[in-house]
mmCIF file of C-alpha atoms in Angstrom:
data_model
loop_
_atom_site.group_PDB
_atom_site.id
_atom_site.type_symbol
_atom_site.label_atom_id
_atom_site.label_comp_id
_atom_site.label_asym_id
_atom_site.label_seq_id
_atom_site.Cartn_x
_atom_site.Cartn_y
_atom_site.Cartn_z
ATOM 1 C CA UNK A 1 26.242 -54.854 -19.878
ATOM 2 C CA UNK A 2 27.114 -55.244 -23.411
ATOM 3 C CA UNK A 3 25.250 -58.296 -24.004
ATOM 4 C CA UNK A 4 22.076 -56.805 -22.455
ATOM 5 C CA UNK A 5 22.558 -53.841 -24.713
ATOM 6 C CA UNK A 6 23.293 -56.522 -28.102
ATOM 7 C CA UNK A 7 20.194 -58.332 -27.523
ATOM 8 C CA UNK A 8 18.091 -55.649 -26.699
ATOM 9 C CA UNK A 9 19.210 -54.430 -30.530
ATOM 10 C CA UNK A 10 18.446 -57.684 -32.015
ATOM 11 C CA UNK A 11 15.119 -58.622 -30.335
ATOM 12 C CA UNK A 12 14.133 -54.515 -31.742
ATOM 13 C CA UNK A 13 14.406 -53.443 -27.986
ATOM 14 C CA UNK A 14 15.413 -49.577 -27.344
ATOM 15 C CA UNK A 15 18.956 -49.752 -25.816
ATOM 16 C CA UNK A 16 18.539 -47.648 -22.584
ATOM 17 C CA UNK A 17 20.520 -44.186 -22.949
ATOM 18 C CA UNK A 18 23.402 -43.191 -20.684
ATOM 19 C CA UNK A 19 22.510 -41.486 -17.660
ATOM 20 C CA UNK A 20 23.360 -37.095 -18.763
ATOM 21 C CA UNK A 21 26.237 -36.028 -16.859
ATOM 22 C CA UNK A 22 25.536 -34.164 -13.919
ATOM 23 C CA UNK A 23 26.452 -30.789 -15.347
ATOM 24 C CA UNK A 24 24.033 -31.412 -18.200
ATOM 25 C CA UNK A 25 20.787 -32.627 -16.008
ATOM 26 C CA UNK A 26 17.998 -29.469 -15.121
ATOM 27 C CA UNK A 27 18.624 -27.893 -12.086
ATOM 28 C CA UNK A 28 16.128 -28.294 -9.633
ATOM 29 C CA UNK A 29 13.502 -25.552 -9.412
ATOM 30 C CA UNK A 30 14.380 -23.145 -6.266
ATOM 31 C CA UNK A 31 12.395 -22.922 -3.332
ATOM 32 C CA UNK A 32 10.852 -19.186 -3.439
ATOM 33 C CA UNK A 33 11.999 -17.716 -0.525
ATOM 34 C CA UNK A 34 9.112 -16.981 2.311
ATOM 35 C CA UNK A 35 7.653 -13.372 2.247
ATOM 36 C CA UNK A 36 8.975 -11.504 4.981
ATOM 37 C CA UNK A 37 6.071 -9.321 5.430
ATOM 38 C CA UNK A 38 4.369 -11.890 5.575
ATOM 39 C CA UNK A 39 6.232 -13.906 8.549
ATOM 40 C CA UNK A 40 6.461 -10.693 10.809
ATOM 41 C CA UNK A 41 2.677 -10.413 10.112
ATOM 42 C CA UNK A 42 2.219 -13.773 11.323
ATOM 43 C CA UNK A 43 4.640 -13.661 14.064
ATOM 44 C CA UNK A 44 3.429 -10.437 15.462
ATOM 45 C CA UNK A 45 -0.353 -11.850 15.505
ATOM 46 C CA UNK A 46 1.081 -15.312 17.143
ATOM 47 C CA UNK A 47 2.780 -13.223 19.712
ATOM 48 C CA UNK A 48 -0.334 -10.637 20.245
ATOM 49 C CA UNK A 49 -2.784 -13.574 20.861
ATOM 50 C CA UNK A 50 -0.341 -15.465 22.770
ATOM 51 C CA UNK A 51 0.342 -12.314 24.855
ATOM 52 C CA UNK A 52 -3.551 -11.785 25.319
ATOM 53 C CA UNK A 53 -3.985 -15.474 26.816
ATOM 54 C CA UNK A 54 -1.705 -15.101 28.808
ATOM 55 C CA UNK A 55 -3.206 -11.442 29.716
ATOM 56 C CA UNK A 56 -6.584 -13.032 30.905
ATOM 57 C CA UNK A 57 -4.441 -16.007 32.534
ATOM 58 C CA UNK A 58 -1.863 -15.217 34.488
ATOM 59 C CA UNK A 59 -0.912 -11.427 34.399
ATOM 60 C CA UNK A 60 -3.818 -9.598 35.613
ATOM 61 C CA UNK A 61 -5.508 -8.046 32.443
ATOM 62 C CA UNK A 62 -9.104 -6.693 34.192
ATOM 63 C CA UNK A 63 -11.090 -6.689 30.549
ATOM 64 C CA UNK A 64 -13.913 -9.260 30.315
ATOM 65 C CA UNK A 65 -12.374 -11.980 28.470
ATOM 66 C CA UNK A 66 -15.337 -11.728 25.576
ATOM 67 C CA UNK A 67 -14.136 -8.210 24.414
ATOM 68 C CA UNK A 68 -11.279 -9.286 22.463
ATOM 69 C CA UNK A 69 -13.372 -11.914 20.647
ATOM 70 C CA UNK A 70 -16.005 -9.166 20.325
ATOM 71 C CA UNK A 71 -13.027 -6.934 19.393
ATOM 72 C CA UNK A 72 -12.170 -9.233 16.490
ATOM 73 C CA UNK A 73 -15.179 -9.773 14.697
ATOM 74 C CA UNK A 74 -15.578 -5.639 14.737
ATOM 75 C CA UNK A 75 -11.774 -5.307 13.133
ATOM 76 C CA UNK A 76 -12.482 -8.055 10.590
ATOM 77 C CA UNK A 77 -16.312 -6.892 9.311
ATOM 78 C CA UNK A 78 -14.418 -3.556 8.833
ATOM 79 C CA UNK A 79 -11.820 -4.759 7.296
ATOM 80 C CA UNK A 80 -13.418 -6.520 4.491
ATOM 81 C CA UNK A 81 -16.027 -4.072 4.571
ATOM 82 C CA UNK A 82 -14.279 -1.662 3.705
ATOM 83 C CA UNK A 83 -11.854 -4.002 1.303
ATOM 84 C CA UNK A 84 -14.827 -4.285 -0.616
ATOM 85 C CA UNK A 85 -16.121 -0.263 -0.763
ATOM 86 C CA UNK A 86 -11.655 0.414 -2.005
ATOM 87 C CA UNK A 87 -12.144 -2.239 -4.678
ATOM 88 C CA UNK A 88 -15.523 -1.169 -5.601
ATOM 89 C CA UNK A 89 -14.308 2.581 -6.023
ATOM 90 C CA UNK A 90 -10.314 2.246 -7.324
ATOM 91 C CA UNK A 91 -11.878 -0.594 -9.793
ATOM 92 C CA UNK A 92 -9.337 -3.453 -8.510
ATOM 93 C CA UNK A 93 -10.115 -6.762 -7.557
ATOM 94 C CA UNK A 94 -10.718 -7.676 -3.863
ATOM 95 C CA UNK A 95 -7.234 -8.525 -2.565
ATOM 96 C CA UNK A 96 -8.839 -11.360 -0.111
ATOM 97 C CA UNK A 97 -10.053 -13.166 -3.376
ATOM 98 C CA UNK A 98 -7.985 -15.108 -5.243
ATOM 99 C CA UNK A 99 -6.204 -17.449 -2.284
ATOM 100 C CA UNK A 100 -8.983 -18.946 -0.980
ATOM 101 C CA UNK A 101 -8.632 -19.795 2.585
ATOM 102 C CA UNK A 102 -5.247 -18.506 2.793
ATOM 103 C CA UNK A 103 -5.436 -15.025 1.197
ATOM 104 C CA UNK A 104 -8.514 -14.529 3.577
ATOM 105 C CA UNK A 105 -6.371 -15.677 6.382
ATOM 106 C CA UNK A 106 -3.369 -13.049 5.282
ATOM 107 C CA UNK A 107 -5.499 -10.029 4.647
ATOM 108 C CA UNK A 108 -6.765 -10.555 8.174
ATOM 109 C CA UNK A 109 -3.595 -10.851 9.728
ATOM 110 C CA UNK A 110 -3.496 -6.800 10.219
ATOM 111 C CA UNK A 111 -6.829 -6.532 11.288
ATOM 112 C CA UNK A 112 -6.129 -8.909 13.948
ATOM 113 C CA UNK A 113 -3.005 -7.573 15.454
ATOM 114 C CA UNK A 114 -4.530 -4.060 15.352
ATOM 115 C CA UNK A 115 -7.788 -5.376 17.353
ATOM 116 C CA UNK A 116 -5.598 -6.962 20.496
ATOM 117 C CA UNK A 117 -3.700 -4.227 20.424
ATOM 118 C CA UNK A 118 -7.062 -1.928 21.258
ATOM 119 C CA UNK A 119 -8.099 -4.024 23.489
ATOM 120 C CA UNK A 120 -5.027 -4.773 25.241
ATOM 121 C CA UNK A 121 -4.251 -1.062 25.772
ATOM 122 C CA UNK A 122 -7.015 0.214 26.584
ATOM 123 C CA UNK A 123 -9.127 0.707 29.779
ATOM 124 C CA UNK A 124 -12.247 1.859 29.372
ATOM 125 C CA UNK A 125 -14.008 0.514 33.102
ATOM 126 C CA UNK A 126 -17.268 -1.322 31.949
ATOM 127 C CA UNK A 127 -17.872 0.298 28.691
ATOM 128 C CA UNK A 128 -16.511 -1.547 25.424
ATOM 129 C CA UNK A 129 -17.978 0.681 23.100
ATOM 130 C CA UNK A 130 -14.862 3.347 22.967
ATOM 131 C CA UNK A 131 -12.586 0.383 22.498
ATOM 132 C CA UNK A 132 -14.989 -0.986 19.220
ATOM 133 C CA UNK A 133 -14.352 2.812 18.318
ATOM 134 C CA UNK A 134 -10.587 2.537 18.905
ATOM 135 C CA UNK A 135 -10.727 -0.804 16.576
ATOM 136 C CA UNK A 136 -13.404 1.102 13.718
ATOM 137 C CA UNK A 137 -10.776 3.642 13.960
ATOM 138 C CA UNK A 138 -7.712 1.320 13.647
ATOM 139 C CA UNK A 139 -9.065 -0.527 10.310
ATOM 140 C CA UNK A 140 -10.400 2.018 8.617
ATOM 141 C CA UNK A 141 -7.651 4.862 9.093
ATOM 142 C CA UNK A 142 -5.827 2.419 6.277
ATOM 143 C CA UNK A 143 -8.345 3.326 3.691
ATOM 144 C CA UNK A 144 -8.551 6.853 4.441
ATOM 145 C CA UNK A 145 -5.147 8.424 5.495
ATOM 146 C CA UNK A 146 -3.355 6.835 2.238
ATOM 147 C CA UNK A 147 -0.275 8.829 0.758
ATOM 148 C CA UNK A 148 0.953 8.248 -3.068
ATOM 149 C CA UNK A 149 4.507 6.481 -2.232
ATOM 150 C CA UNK A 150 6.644 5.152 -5.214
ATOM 151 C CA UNK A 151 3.660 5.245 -7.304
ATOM 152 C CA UNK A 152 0.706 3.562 -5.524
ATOM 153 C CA UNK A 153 -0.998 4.663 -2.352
ATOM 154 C CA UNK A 154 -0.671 3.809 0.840
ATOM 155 C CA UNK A 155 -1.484 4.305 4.168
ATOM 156 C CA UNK A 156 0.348 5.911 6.391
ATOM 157 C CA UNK A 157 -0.531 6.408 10.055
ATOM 158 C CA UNK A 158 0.098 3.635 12.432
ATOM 159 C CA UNK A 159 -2.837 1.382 12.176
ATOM 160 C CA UNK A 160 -3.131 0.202 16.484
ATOM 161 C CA UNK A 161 -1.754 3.621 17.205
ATOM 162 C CA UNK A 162 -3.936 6.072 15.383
ATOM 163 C CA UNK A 163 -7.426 4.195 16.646
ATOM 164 C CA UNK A 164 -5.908 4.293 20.268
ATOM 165 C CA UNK A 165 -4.903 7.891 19.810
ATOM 166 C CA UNK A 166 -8.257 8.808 18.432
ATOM 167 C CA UNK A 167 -10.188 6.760 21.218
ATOM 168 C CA UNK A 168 -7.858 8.675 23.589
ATOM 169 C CA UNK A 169 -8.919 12.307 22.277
ATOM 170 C CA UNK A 170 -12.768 11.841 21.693
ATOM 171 C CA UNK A 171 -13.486 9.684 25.068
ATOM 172 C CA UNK A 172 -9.982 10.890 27.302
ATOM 173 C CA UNK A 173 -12.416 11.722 30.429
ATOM 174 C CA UNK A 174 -13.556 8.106 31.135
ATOM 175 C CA UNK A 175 -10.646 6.309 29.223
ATOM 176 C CA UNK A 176 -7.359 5.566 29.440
ATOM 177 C CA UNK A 177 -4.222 3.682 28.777
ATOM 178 C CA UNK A 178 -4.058 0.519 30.471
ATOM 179 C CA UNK A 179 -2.530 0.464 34.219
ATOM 180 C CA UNK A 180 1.071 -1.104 33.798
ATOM 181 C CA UNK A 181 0.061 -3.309 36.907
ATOM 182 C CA UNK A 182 -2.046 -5.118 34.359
ATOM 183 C CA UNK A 183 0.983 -6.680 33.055
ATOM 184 C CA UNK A 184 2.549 -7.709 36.336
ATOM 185 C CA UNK A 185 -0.142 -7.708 39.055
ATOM 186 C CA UNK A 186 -0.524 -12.087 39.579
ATOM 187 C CA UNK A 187 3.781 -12.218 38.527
ATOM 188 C CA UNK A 188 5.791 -12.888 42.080
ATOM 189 C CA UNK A 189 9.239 -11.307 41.747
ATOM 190 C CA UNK A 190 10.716 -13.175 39.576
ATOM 191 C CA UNK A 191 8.394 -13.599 36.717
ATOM 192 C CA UNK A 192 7.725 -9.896 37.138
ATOM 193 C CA UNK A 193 11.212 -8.864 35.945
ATOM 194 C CA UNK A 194 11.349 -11.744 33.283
ATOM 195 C CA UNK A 195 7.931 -10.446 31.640
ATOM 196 C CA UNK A 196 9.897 -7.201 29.948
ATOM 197 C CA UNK A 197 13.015 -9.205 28.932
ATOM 198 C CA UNK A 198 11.059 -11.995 27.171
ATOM 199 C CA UNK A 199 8.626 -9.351 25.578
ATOM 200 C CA UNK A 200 11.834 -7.294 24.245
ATOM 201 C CA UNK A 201 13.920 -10.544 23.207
ATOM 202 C CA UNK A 202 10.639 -12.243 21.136
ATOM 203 C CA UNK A 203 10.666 -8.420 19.644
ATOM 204 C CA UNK A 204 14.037 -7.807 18.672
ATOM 205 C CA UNK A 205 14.564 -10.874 17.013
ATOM 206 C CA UNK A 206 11.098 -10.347 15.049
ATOM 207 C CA UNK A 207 12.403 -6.971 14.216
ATOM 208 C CA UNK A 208 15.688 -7.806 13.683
ATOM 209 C CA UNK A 209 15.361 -10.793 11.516
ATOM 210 C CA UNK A 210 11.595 -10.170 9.631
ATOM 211 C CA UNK A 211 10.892 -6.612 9.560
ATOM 212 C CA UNK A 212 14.707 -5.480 9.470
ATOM 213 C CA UNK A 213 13.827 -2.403 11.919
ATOM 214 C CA UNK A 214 16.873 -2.385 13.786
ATOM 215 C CA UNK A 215 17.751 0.734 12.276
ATOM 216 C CA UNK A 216 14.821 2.541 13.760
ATOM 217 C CA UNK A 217 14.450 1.381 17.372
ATOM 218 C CA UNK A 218 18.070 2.129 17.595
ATOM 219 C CA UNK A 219 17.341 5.936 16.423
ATOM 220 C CA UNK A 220 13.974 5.748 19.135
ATOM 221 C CA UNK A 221 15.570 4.984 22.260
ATOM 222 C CA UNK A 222 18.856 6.697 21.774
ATOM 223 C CA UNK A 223 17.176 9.761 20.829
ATOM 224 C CA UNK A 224 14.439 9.025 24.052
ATOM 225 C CA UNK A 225 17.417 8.735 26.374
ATOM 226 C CA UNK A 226 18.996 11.980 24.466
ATOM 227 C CA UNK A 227 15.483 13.790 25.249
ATOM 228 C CA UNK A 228 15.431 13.033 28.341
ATOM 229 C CA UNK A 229 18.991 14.125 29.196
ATOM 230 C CA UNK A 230 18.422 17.526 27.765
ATOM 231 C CA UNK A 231 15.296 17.888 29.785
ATOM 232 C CA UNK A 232 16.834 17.514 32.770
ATOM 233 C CA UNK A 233 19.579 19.733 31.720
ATOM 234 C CA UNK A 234 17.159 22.436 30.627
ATOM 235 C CA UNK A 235 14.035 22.524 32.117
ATOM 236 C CA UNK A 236 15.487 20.414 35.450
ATOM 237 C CA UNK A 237 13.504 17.645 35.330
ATOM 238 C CA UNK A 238 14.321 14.605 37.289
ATOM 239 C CA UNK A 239 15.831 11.892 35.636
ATOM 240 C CA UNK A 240 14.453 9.246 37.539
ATOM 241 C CA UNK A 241 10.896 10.904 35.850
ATOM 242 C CA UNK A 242 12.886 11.930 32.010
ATOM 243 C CA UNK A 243 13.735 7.776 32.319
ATOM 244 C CA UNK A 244 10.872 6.014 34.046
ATOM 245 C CA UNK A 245 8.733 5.318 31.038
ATOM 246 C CA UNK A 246 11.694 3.471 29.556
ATOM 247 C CA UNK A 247 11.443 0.787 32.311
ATOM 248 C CA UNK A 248 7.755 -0.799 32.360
ATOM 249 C CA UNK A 249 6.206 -3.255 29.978
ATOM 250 C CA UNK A 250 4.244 -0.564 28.128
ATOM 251 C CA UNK A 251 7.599 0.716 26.796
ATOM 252 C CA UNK A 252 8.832 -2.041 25.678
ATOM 253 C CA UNK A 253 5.647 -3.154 24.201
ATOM 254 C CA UNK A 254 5.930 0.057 22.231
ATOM 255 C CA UNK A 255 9.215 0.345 21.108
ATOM 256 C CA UNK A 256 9.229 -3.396 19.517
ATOM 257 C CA UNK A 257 5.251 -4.382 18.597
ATOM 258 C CA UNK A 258 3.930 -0.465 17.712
ATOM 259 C CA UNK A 259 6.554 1.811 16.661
ATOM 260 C CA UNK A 260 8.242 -0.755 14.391
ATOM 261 C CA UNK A 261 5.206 -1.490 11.695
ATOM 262 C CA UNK A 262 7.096 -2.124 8.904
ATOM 263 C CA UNK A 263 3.408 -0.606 6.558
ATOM 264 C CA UNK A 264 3.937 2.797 7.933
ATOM 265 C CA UNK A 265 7.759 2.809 8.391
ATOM 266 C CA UNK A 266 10.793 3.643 6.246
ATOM 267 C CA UNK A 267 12.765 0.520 4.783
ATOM 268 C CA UNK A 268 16.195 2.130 4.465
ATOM 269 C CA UNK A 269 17.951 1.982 7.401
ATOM 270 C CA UNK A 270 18.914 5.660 7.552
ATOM 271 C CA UNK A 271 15.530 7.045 7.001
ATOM 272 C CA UNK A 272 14.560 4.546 9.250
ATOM 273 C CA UNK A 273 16.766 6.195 11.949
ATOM 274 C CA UNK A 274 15.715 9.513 11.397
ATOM 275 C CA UNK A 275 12.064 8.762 11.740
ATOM 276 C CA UNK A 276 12.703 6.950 14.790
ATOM 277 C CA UNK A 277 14.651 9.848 16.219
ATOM 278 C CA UNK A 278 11.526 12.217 14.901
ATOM 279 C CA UNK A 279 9.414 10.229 17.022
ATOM 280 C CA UNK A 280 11.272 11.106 20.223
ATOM 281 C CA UNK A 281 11.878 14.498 19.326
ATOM 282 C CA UNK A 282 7.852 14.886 18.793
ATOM 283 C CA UNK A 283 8.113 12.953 22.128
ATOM 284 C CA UNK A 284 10.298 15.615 24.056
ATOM 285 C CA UNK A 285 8.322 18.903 22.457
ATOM 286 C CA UNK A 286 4.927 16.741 24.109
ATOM 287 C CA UNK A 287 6.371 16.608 26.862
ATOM 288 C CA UNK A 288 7.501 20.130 27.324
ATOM 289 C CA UNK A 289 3.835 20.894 26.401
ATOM 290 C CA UNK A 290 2.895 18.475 29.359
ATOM 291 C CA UNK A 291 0.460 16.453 27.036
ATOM 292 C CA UNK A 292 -0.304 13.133 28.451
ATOM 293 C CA UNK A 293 -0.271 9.960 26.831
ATOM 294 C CA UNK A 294 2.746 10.877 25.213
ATOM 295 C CA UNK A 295 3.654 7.840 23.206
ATOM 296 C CA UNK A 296 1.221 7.289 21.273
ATOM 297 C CA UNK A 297 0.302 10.999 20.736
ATOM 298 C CA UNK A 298 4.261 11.417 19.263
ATOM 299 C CA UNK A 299 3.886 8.523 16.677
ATOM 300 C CA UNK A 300 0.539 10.005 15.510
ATOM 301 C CA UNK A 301 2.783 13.277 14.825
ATOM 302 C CA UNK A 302 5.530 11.202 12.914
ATOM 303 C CA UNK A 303 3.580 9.480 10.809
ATOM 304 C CA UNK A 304 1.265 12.243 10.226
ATOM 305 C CA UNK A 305 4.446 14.512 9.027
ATOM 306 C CA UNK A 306 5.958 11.825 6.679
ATOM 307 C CA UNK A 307 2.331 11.293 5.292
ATOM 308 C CA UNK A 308 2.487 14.968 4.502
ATOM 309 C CA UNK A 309 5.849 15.058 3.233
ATOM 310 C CA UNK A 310 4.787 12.319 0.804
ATOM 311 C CA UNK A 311 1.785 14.385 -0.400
ATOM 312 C CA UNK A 312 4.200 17.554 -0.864
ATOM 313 C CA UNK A 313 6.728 15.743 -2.709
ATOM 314 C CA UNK A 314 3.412 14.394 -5.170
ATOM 315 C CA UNK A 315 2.052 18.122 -5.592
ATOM 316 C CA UNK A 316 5.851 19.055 -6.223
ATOM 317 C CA UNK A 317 6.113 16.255 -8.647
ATOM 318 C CA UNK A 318 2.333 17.310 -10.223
ATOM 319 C CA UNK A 319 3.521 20.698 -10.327
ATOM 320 C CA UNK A 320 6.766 19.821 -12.365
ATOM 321 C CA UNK A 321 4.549 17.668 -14.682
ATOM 322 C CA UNK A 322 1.920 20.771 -15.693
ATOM 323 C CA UNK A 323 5.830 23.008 -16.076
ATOM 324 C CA UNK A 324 6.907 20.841 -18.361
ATOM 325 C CA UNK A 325 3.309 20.310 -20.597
ATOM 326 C CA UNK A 326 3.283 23.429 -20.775
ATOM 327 C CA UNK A 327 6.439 23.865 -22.056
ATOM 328 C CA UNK A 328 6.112 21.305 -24.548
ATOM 329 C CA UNK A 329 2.748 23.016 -25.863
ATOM 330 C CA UNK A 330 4.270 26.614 -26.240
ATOM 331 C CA UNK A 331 7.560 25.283 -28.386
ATOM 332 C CA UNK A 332 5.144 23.471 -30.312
ATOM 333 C CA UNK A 333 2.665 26.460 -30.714
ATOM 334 C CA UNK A 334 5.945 28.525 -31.757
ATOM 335 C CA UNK A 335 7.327 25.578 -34.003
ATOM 336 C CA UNK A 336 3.566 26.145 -36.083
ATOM 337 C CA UNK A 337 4.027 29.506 -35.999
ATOM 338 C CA UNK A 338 7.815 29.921 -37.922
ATOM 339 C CA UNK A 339 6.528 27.057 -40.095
ATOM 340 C CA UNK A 340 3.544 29.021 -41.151
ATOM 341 C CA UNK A 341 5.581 32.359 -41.729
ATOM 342 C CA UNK A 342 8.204 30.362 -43.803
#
């Protein structure tokens, strides 16, 4: 090795340099973690389509298999239609340019899950225009029920749930929720009781693991089962009834694919628990009231309250803001004043 290095020196060669010790050498750039929002976007529309195929396959869903495709070009002209009239008017750039293929793709991925979701749960016979409603009503609710959170608005009602709740008011006397025999009607025995379990263990670990909603499920169904108990202490209802709901495939579809959107949902695990348990407390005084379609009608209340709150805490905030101005401009009107005199 020396005698390489010797003649390289005297034939004018470069000696090669000793390799730098490890501790010296650049440390390899770091993989940037994936966005979680992201994944439990993805996931969530994976597990919506794959839940739809399997709908029109195997279960028993009665829909013509064109509406969700018809469904999803409705949710994704809004979408951007309405991407485009936000950017136009707030004087931002379109947030599905930029990416190319792949921003497109991600800006969709909402849009998508909310349109299944419509057309998954909701019967409407023959007639698909209340269900093209339900998905109008879905997208666009984002751009119009918006709340100023941290700083920058956004929306607040349950995407899927608001444009079924809405479809469900204006169009209640010739549609409805989806039978729950829809999920189960071609399963034999077996595959019938599997169909919940799978559905809750693909949603627990997607909420467990992307959108970190533990916290709020957990506040949900222990304050559904609390409801429900007091019910039937109070008003003697039977608890076979105050529990049913908590045993089909609706319920579970609820609890771990609608309830848990982590856009319209706290991120701190206590507030998360308290809005879940305000969801089954708007729940129980529904169901006092004996107002149907329950569910969905008790997130719409939820969401709609914290949306509120949000606003009063802005106006509070505004308020405190003008106080203080006009503090500021008095003390300096009597600063001028005693300066003047002197």
């Amino acid at each position: 090795m020396t005698d390489t290095v010797l003649h390289q020196s005297a034939s004018g060669g470069t000696p090669p340099r000793p390799a730098a010790p490890a501790a010296e050498r650049p440390a390899a750039p770091k993989k940037a973690k994936p966005d979680a929002r992201y994944l439990a976007l993805r996931n969530f529309a994976i597990s919506m389509s794959i839940f739809n195929i399997l709908g029109y396959t195997v279960l028993g869903f009665e829909q013509p298999w064109l509406w969700p495709l018809i469904a999803l070009a409705t949710g994704y002209t809004t979408e951007l239609t309405f991407e485009v009239i936000s950017a136009w008017a707030q004087r931002r750039p379109q947030r599905f340019r930029g990416k190319g293929g792949r921003g497109l793709y991600e800006f969709l991925l909402p849009a998508h899950i909310g349109s299944l979701a419509c057309t998954m749960l909701l019967y409407a016979n023959n007639q698909i225009l209340p269900v093209l409603f339900g998905v109008f009503i879905t997208v666009a609710g984002k751009h119009a029920f918006q709340a100023p959170v941290n700083g920058r608005m956004r929306h607040f009602m349950n995407p899927s749930n608001l444009g079924i709740s809405a479809t469900l008011i204006c169009f209640g006397s010739w549609v409805s929720i989806a039978p729950p025999y829809e999920f189960t009607e071609k399963a034999d025995t077996l595959f019938r009781v599997m169909i919940p379990l799978i559905i809750a263990t693909a949603g627990t670990i997607i909420n467990g693991v992307l959108t970190k909603r533990a916290a709020l499920i957990v506040g949900w169904v222990g304050g559904f089962f609390i409801q429900a108990l007091i019910r039937h202490w109070i008003w003697h209802v039977a608890l076979f009834s105050a529990f049913g709901p908590a045993t089909g495939v609706a319920f579970v579809l609820y609890t771990n694919y609608m309830i848990s959107d982590p856009g319209t949902t706290p991120s701190k695990p206590l507030n998360q628990f308290m809005f879940g348990s305000l969801v089954a407390l708007s729940y129980a005084v529904l169901m006092v009231a004996n107002v149907t379609y329950t569910l969905f009608f008790a997130t719409v209340v939820a969401c709609g309250l914290r949306g509120i709150m949000w606003w009063g805490i802005e106006f509070y905030r505004r308020a405190q803001r003008r106080q203080a101005a006009a503090m500021n401009q008095a003390a300096g009107e009597s600063t001028g004043v005693g300066a003047v005199a002197a």
